[in-house]
């Protein structure tokens, strides 16, 4: 059972607040994309290109000033960038073939994908409480879908099967991208990650634009009505990509994607207050359910961290009591080495010993 007395920690509030700010950024990109589509602009890769260029310029300048070698191999960043570019392309493309309600339901596929990938590759362990939080969040999203299905204005799309396939494929690639970023940002540098993601993302996007979107770009009638949504999209995406590594390092990729489920709910509030549209009451119940699910998932982190730190300290003390072994096992696949003095290292190098 969740101990709500220990949930509202500073770390919990920061994680929830940052997650909802990212969700609002995603909502703004959705409205920018809708405005571009309304004006007949259909170039998903071109929309993302400016974001990658900004990442490369801003964070690349910082990385160059630091004058440090890359902590990860360059081809890891190339593969991550390729996956990220194609994930953006597939999800935006899906809107051309299937309904928004179908994409909303299929977007939740990213949650079990992320949990599986973090469990397999990052050795993340999930408690029953976290699974309960995920189930509540996904159930709330399905409530929104059912509300839209009940709406008589729902459009079926020109090719639902094709669109659903694009949405599933894009969500799967997003899961791979998020987990890869989580690993790289926790083992390396956020500035390095953003620089290389921007550089290779821009390079891959430029190649894809030259092959797939040349005709679309030539047919665009450029005006302030077309430029402003594109600038807004690029700015929101730049902020989103800049802040995602912080939440990944702070809370993990599962928490990130659970937070982004509320983007559809934020879109509802914008429809109400900005466009004065009426929405189903189920949306408000779903929004509250997602909030509860996030709190249940993220709550209790302080207790788990304290237990983990205590276990680590006990293992370190046990290691120090047996110095002849040179190292003590903290857990499967991880070790802690006892630091050696400069004299010890010089003696070992002189005798040719390998540590």
Short mmCIF file of C-alpha atoms in Angstrom, two decimals:
data_model
loop_
_atom_site.label_atom_id
_atom_site.label_comp_id
_atom_site.label_asym_id
_atom_site.label_seq_id
_atom_site.Cartn_x
_atom_site.Cartn_y
_atom_site.Cartn_z
CA UNK A 1 0.00 0.00 0.00
CA UNK A 2 1.26 3.46 -0.88
CA UNK A 3 2.41 5.60 2.04
CA UNK A 4 1.06 8.99 0.94
CA UNK A 5 2.77 10.66 3.89
CA UNK A 6 6.16 10.09 2.24
CA UNK A 7 5.16 10.73 -1.38
CA UNK A 8 5.21 14.52 -1.48
CA UNK A 9 8.97 14.91 -1.33
CA UNK A 10 10.89 17.65 -3.14
CA UNK A 11 12.16 15.10 -5.67
CA UNK A 12 8.61 13.89 -6.36
CA UNK A 13 7.30 17.40 -6.94
CA UNK A 14 10.21 18.31 -9.25
CA UNK A 15 9.74 15.11 -11.26
CA UNK A 16 6.00 15.59 -11.62
CA UNK A 17 6.35 19.30 -12.46
CA UNK A 18 9.05 18.74 -15.07
CA UNK A 19 7.07 15.88 -16.59
CA UNK A 20 3.98 18.07 -16.99
CA UNK A 21 5.98 20.92 -18.50
CA UNK A 22 7.32 18.47 -21.09
CA UNK A 23 3.77 17.29 -21.68
CA UNK A 24 2.69 20.88 -22.36
CA UNK A 25 5.57 21.27 -24.84
CA UNK A 26 4.40 18.16 -26.69
CA UNK A 27 0.86 19.57 -26.73
CA UNK A 28 2.14 22.80 -28.29
CA UNK A 29 3.98 20.86 -31.00
CA UNK A 30 0.76 18.98 -31.78
CA UNK A 31 -1.17 22.21 -32.27
CA UNK A 32 1.66 23.65 -34.39
CA UNK A 33 1.63 20.52 -36.55
CA UNK A 34 -2.16 20.75 -36.88
CA UNK A 35 -1.91 24.35 -38.05
CA UNK A 36 0.76 23.42 -40.59
CA UNK A 37 -1.37 20.52 -41.85
CA UNK A 38 -4.39 22.84 -42.11
CA UNK A 39 -2.33 25.04 -44.42
CA UNK A 40 -1.43 22.04 -46.57
CA UNK A 41 2.15 21.66 -45.33
CA UNK A 42 2.98 17.97 -45.06
CA UNK A 43 6.73 17.62 -44.44
CA UNK A 44 7.31 15.84 -41.08
CA UNK A 45 11.07 15.40 -41.48
CA UNK A 46 11.52 19.05 -42.48
CA UNK A 47 9.65 20.14 -39.34
CA UNK A 48 12.14 18.30 -37.11
CA UNK A 49 15.22 19.41 -39.06
CA UNK A 50 15.45 22.87 -37.44
CA UNK A 51 15.32 21.30 -33.97
CA UNK A 52 18.30 19.05 -34.68
CA UNK A 53 20.27 21.98 -36.11
CA UNK A 54 19.59 24.06 -32.99
CA UNK A 55 20.72 21.21 -30.74
CA UNK A 56 23.94 20.78 -32.71
CA UNK A 57 24.78 24.51 -32.67
CA UNK A 58 23.89 25.34 -29.04
CA UNK A 59 25.21 22.25 -27.29
CA UNK A 60 28.02 21.75 -29.82
CA UNK A 61 29.43 25.15 -28.87
CA UNK A 62 29.45 24.18 -25.20
CA UNK A 63 31.07 20.81 -25.95
CA UNK A 64 33.82 22.41 -28.05
CA UNK A 65 34.67 24.85 -25.25
CA UNK A 66 35.05 21.97 -22.83
CA UNK A 67 37.68 20.35 -25.10
CA UNK A 68 36.93 16.81 -23.93
CA UNK A 69 36.85 13.53 -25.81
CA UNK A 70 33.52 11.76 -26.34
CA UNK A 71 32.58 9.42 -23.51
CA UNK A 72 30.61 7.12 -25.83
CA UNK A 73 31.38 5.81 -29.30
CA UNK A 74 30.16 8.03 -32.12
CA UNK A 75 28.24 5.21 -33.82
CA UNK A 76 26.05 4.79 -30.72
CA UNK A 77 24.89 8.36 -31.22
CA UNK A 78 24.41 7.77 -34.95
CA UNK A 79 22.13 4.78 -34.30
CA UNK A 80 20.19 6.71 -31.64
CA UNK A 81 19.73 9.65 -34.00
CA UNK A 82 18.51 7.41 -36.81
CA UNK A 83 15.94 5.78 -34.51
CA UNK A 84 14.79 9.18 -33.21
CA UNK A 85 14.37 10.72 -36.67
CA UNK A 86 12.37 7.76 -37.95
CA UNK A 87 10.20 7.66 -34.82
CA UNK A 88 9.21 11.31 -35.39
CA UNK A 89 8.56 10.64 -39.06
CA UNK A 90 6.37 7.55 -38.51
CA UNK A 91 4.14 9.03 -35.81
CA UNK A 92 3.49 12.25 -37.75
CA UNK A 93 2.86 10.21 -40.90
CA UNK A 94 0.31 8.05 -39.10
CA UNK A 95 -2.10 11.02 -38.84
CA UNK A 96 -2.53 10.93 -42.61
CA UNK A 97 -4.02 7.43 -42.57
CA UNK A 98 -5.79 6.74 -39.28
CA UNK A 99 -7.82 8.60 -36.65
CA UNK A 100 -6.38 10.55 -33.76
CA UNK A 101 -8.23 8.28 -31.31
CA UNK A 102 -6.47 5.21 -32.68
CA UNK A 103 -3.09 6.90 -32.39
CA UNK A 104 -3.88 7.92 -28.80
CA UNK A 105 -4.58 4.31 -27.89
CA UNK A 106 -1.53 2.98 -29.73
CA UNK A 107 0.74 5.61 -28.15
CA UNK A 108 0.27 3.85 -24.82
CA UNK A 109 2.14 0.90 -26.36
CA UNK A 110 5.35 2.78 -25.61
CA UNK A 111 4.87 2.27 -21.84
CA UNK A 112 5.18 -1.56 -21.74
CA UNK A 113 7.94 -1.33 -24.37
CA UNK A 114 9.96 1.03 -22.18
CA UNK A 115 9.42 -1.08 -19.07
CA UNK A 116 10.53 -4.22 -20.90
CA UNK A 117 13.63 -2.58 -22.40
CA UNK A 118 14.72 -0.99 -19.11
CA UNK A 119 14.18 -4.32 -17.34
CA UNK A 120 16.28 -6.23 -19.90
CA UNK A 121 19.07 -3.75 -20.70
CA UNK A 122 19.22 -1.36 -17.73
CA UNK A 123 18.37 -4.03 -15.10
CA UNK A 124 15.63 -1.79 -13.68
CA UNK A 125 13.46 -3.53 -11.08
CA UNK A 126 9.80 -2.55 -10.81
CA UNK A 127 7.67 -3.06 -7.73
CA UNK A 128 3.97 -3.90 -7.77
CA UNK A 129 3.18 -0.29 -6.89
CA UNK A 130 4.83 0.94 -10.10
CA UNK A 131 2.90 -1.55 -12.23
CA UNK A 132 -0.30 -0.31 -10.57
CA UNK A 133 0.58 3.29 -11.48
CA UNK A 134 1.20 2.29 -15.11
CA UNK A 135 -2.10 0.41 -15.34
CA UNK A 136 -4.03 3.42 -13.98
CA UNK A 137 -2.37 5.80 -16.45
CA UNK A 138 -2.99 3.56 -19.46
CA UNK A 139 -6.58 2.91 -18.34
CA UNK A 140 -7.15 6.68 -18.16
CA UNK A 141 -5.88 7.07 -21.71
CA UNK A 142 -8.25 4.33 -22.90
CA UNK A 143 -11.09 6.25 -21.21
CA UNK A 144 -10.26 9.24 -23.41
CA UNK A 145 -10.27 6.99 -26.47
CA UNK A 146 -13.69 5.59 -25.60
CA UNK A 147 -14.96 9.15 -25.16
CA UNK A 148 -13.71 10.06 -28.65
CA UNK A 149 -15.20 6.89 -30.14
CA UNK A 150 -18.53 7.93 -28.66
CA UNK A 151 -18.15 11.28 -30.43
CA UNK A 152 -20.09 11.29 -33.68
CA UNK A 153 -17.48 13.54 -35.30
CA UNK A 154 -14.75 10.90 -35.17
CA UNK A 155 -13.02 10.32 -38.50
CA UNK A 156 -11.88 6.86 -39.47
CA UNK A 157 -8.94 7.78 -41.70
CA UNK A 158 -8.16 6.80 -45.28
CA UNK A 159 -6.20 3.63 -44.43
CA UNK A 160 -6.54 2.74 -40.71
CA UNK A 161 -4.46 -0.45 -40.87
CA UNK A 162 -1.52 1.34 -42.46
CA UNK A 163 -1.84 4.26 -40.05
CA UNK A 164 -2.02 1.94 -37.03
CA UNK A 165 1.10 0.14 -38.20
CA UNK A 166 2.96 3.46 -38.47
CA UNK A 167 1.80 4.45 -34.98
CA UNK A 168 2.90 1.13 -33.43
CA UNK A 169 6.25 1.23 -35.23
CA UNK A 170 6.82 4.85 -34.21
CA UNK A 171 5.93 4.17 -30.56
CA UNK A 172 8.32 1.20 -30.49
CA UNK A 173 11.13 3.35 -31.89
CA UNK A 174 10.34 6.07 -29.34
CA UNK A 175 10.74 3.45 -26.59
CA UNK A 176 14.13 2.40 -27.97
CA UNK A 177 15.18 6.06 -28.25
CA UNK A 178 14.07 6.93 -24.69
CA UNK A 179 15.81 3.94 -23.11
CA UNK A 180 19.00 4.59 -25.10
CA UNK A 181 18.99 8.24 -24.03
CA UNK A 182 18.44 7.20 -20.41
CA UNK A 183 21.49 4.91 -20.58
CA UNK A 184 23.70 7.49 -22.31
CA UNK A 185 22.73 10.41 -20.08
CA UNK A 186 23.26 8.38 -16.88
CA UNK A 187 26.64 7.03 -18.03
CA UNK A 188 27.86 10.09 -19.91
CA UNK A 189 27.21 13.79 -20.48
CA UNK A 190 23.90 15.50 -21.28
CA UNK A 191 25.71 18.13 -23.38
CA UNK A 192 27.50 15.43 -25.36
CA UNK A 193 24.23 13.55 -25.90
CA UNK A 194 22.40 16.64 -27.17
CA UNK A 195 25.30 17.66 -29.42
CA UNK A 196 25.66 14.31 -31.13
CA UNK A 197 21.90 13.74 -31.35
CA UNK A 198 21.55 17.14 -33.00
CA UNK A 199 24.49 16.66 -35.37
CA UNK A 200 23.56 13.20 -36.63
CA UNK A 201 19.84 13.98 -36.49
CA UNK A 202 20.34 16.98 -38.77
CA UNK A 203 22.53 14.95 -41.12
CA UNK A 204 20.05 12.08 -41.38
CA UNK A 205 17.08 14.45 -41.71
CA UNK A 206 18.80 16.38 -44.53
CA UNK A 207 19.38 13.15 -46.47
CA UNK A 208 15.79 12.04 -45.92
CA UNK A 209 14.38 15.42 -46.94
CA UNK A 210 16.38 15.38 -50.19
CA UNK A 211 14.91 11.98 -51.03
CA UNK A 212 11.31 12.15 -49.77
CA UNK A 213 10.22 15.76 -49.30
CA UNK A 214 11.69 17.87 -52.09
CA UNK A 215 8.36 18.23 -53.90
CA UNK A 216 6.49 19.11 -50.70
CA UNK A 217 8.94 21.91 -49.88
CA UNK A 218 8.72 23.35 -53.40
CA UNK A 219 4.92 23.49 -53.23
CA UNK A 220 4.75 25.41 -49.93
CA UNK A 221 3.45 28.98 -50.14
CA UNK A 222 5.64 30.65 -47.53
CA UNK A 223 3.92 33.32 -45.44
CA UNK A 224 3.77 34.46 -41.81
CA UNK A 225 0.92 32.02 -41.26
CA UNK A 226 3.20 29.16 -42.33
CA UNK A 227 6.43 30.38 -40.76
CA UNK A 228 5.11 31.15 -37.25
CA UNK A 229 3.77 27.63 -36.54
CA UNK A 230 7.03 26.17 -37.86
CA UNK A 231 9.09 28.45 -35.60
CA UNK A 232 6.85 27.58 -32.66
CA UNK A 233 7.20 23.88 -33.38
CA UNK A 234 11.00 24.11 -33.58
CA UNK A 235 11.27 26.15 -30.35
CA UNK A 236 9.03 23.74 -28.42
CA UNK A 237 10.91 20.72 -29.74
CA UNK A 238 14.27 22.28 -28.81
CA UNK A 239 13.10 22.88 -25.22
CA UNK A 240 11.60 19.40 -25.09
CA UNK A 241 14.79 17.66 -26.26
CA UNK A 242 16.88 19.82 -23.92
CA UNK A 243 14.83 18.94 -20.83
CA UNK A 244 14.10 15.26 -21.56
CA UNK A 245 17.60 14.10 -20.46
CA UNK A 246 17.07 15.84 -17.12
CA UNK A 247 13.89 13.87 -16.42
CA UNK A 248 15.48 10.67 -17.73
CA UNK A 249 18.38 11.08 -15.32
CA UNK A 250 16.07 12.19 -12.55
CA UNK A 251 13.22 9.67 -12.85
CA UNK A 252 13.79 7.32 -15.80
CA UNK A 253 12.16 6.75 -19.19
CA UNK A 254 9.02 5.08 -17.83
CA UNK A 255 8.16 8.15 -15.75
CA UNK A 256 8.80 10.34 -18.81
CA UNK A 257 6.34 8.47 -21.00
CA UNK A 258 3.73 8.23 -18.26
CA UNK A 259 3.92 12.02 -17.88
CA UNK A 260 3.51 12.53 -21.63
CA UNK A 261 0.19 10.64 -21.51
CA UNK A 262 -1.34 13.83 -20.09
CA UNK A 263 -0.57 15.76 -23.28
CA UNK A 264 -3.94 14.73 -24.72
CA UNK A 265 -5.65 16.02 -21.56
CA UNK A 266 -3.81 19.35 -21.78
CA UNK A 267 -5.01 19.59 -25.39
CA UNK A 268 -8.56 19.29 -24.07
CA UNK A 269 -8.08 22.28 -21.76
CA UNK A 270 -6.70 24.31 -24.66
CA UNK A 271 -9.75 23.36 -26.72
CA UNK A 272 -12.01 24.55 -23.88
CA UNK A 273 -10.35 27.87 -22.99
CA UNK A 274 -8.72 28.86 -26.30
CA UNK A 275 -11.24 27.52 -28.83
CA UNK A 276 -14.33 27.45 -26.55
CA UNK A 277 -15.19 23.89 -27.54
CA UNK A 278 -17.23 21.47 -25.44
CA UNK A 279 -15.66 18.19 -24.35
CA UNK A 280 -16.93 15.05 -22.67
CA UNK A 281 -16.85 14.92 -18.84
CA UNK A 282 -14.86 11.67 -19.11
CA UNK A 283 -11.79 13.74 -20.01
CA UNK A 284 -11.70 15.28 -16.54
CA UNK A 285 -11.96 11.89 -14.84
CA UNK A 286 -9.18 10.57 -17.09
CA UNK A 287 -6.95 13.55 -16.30
CA UNK A 288 -7.42 13.00 -12.55
CA UNK A 289 -6.73 9.27 -12.98
CA UNK A 290 -3.45 9.96 -14.79
CA UNK A 291 -2.40 12.32 -12.01
CA UNK A 292 -3.14 9.64 -9.40
CA UNK A 293 -1.28 7.02 -11.44
CA UNK A 294 1.79 9.26 -11.70
CA UNK A 295 1.82 9.86 -7.95
CA UNK A 296 1.47 6.12 -7.24
CA UNK A 297 4.25 5.28 -9.69
CA UNK A 298 6.65 7.95 -8.46
CA UNK A 299 5.73 7.85 -4.77
CA UNK A 300 7.98 6.09 -2.32
CA UNK A 301 11.19 6.79 -4.24
CA UNK A 302 12.72 8.23 -1.08
CA UNK A 303 12.17 4.97 0.80
CA UNK A 304 13.65 2.88 -2.02
CA UNK A 305 16.70 5.14 -2.34
CA UNK A 306 17.33 4.99 1.41
CA UNK A 307 17.15 1.19 1.33
CA UNK A 308 19.48 1.05 -1.71
CA UNK A 309 21.99 3.41 -0.08
CA UNK A 310 21.97 1.35 3.13
CA UNK A 311 22.62 -1.86 1.19
CA UNK A 312 25.48 -0.19 -0.71
CA UNK A 313 27.05 1.08 2.52
CA UNK A 314 26.83 -2.38 4.12
CA UNK A 315 28.54 -3.94 1.09
CA UNK A 316 31.28 -1.31 1.12
CA UNK A 317 31.99 -1.96 4.81
CA UNK A 318 32.12 -5.68 4.11
CA UNK A 319 34.57 -5.05 1.28
CA UNK A 320 36.85 -2.91 3.42
CA UNK A 321 37.01 -5.69 6.00
CA UNK A 322 38.55 -8.03 3.38
CA UNK A 323 41.15 -5.89 1.56
CA UNK A 324 43.08 -8.86 0.23
CA UNK A 325 40.37 -9.47 -2.37
CA UNK A 326 40.83 -5.99 -3.85
CA UNK A 327 37.12 -5.53 -4.65
CA UNK A 328 33.69 -6.37 -3.29
CA UNK A 329 30.57 -7.26 -5.28
CA UNK A 330 27.69 -4.87 -4.77
CA UNK A 331 25.30 -6.64 -7.09
CA UNK A 332 25.35 -8.81 -10.14
CA UNK A 333 27.32 -7.07 -12.87
CA UNK A 334 28.56 -4.17 -10.68
CA UNK A 335 31.64 -3.85 -8.48
CA UNK A 336 33.38 -1.29 -6.33
CA UNK A 337 37.14 -1.05 -6.34
CA UNK A 338 39.23 0.04 -3.36
CA UNK A 339 41.28 3.08 -4.38
CA UNK A 340 45.03 2.59 -4.45
CA UNK A 341 47.74 5.10 -3.66
CA UNK A 342 50.19 6.39 -6.25
CA UNK A 343 52.99 4.33 -4.70
CA UNK A 344 50.98 1.13 -5.01
CA UNK A 345 50.22 1.86 -8.67
CA UNK A 346 53.91 2.61 -9.38
CA UNK A 347 54.96 -0.65 -7.72
CA UNK A 348 52.40 -2.65 -9.75
CA UNK A 349 53.45 -1.05 -13.04
CA UNK A 350 57.15 -1.64 -12.25
CA UNK A 351 56.55 -5.36 -11.64
CA UNK A 352 54.28 -5.71 -14.66
CA UNK A 353 51.27 -6.82 -12.68
CA UNK A 354 47.80 -6.38 -14.14
CA UNK A 355 45.03 -5.16 -11.84
#
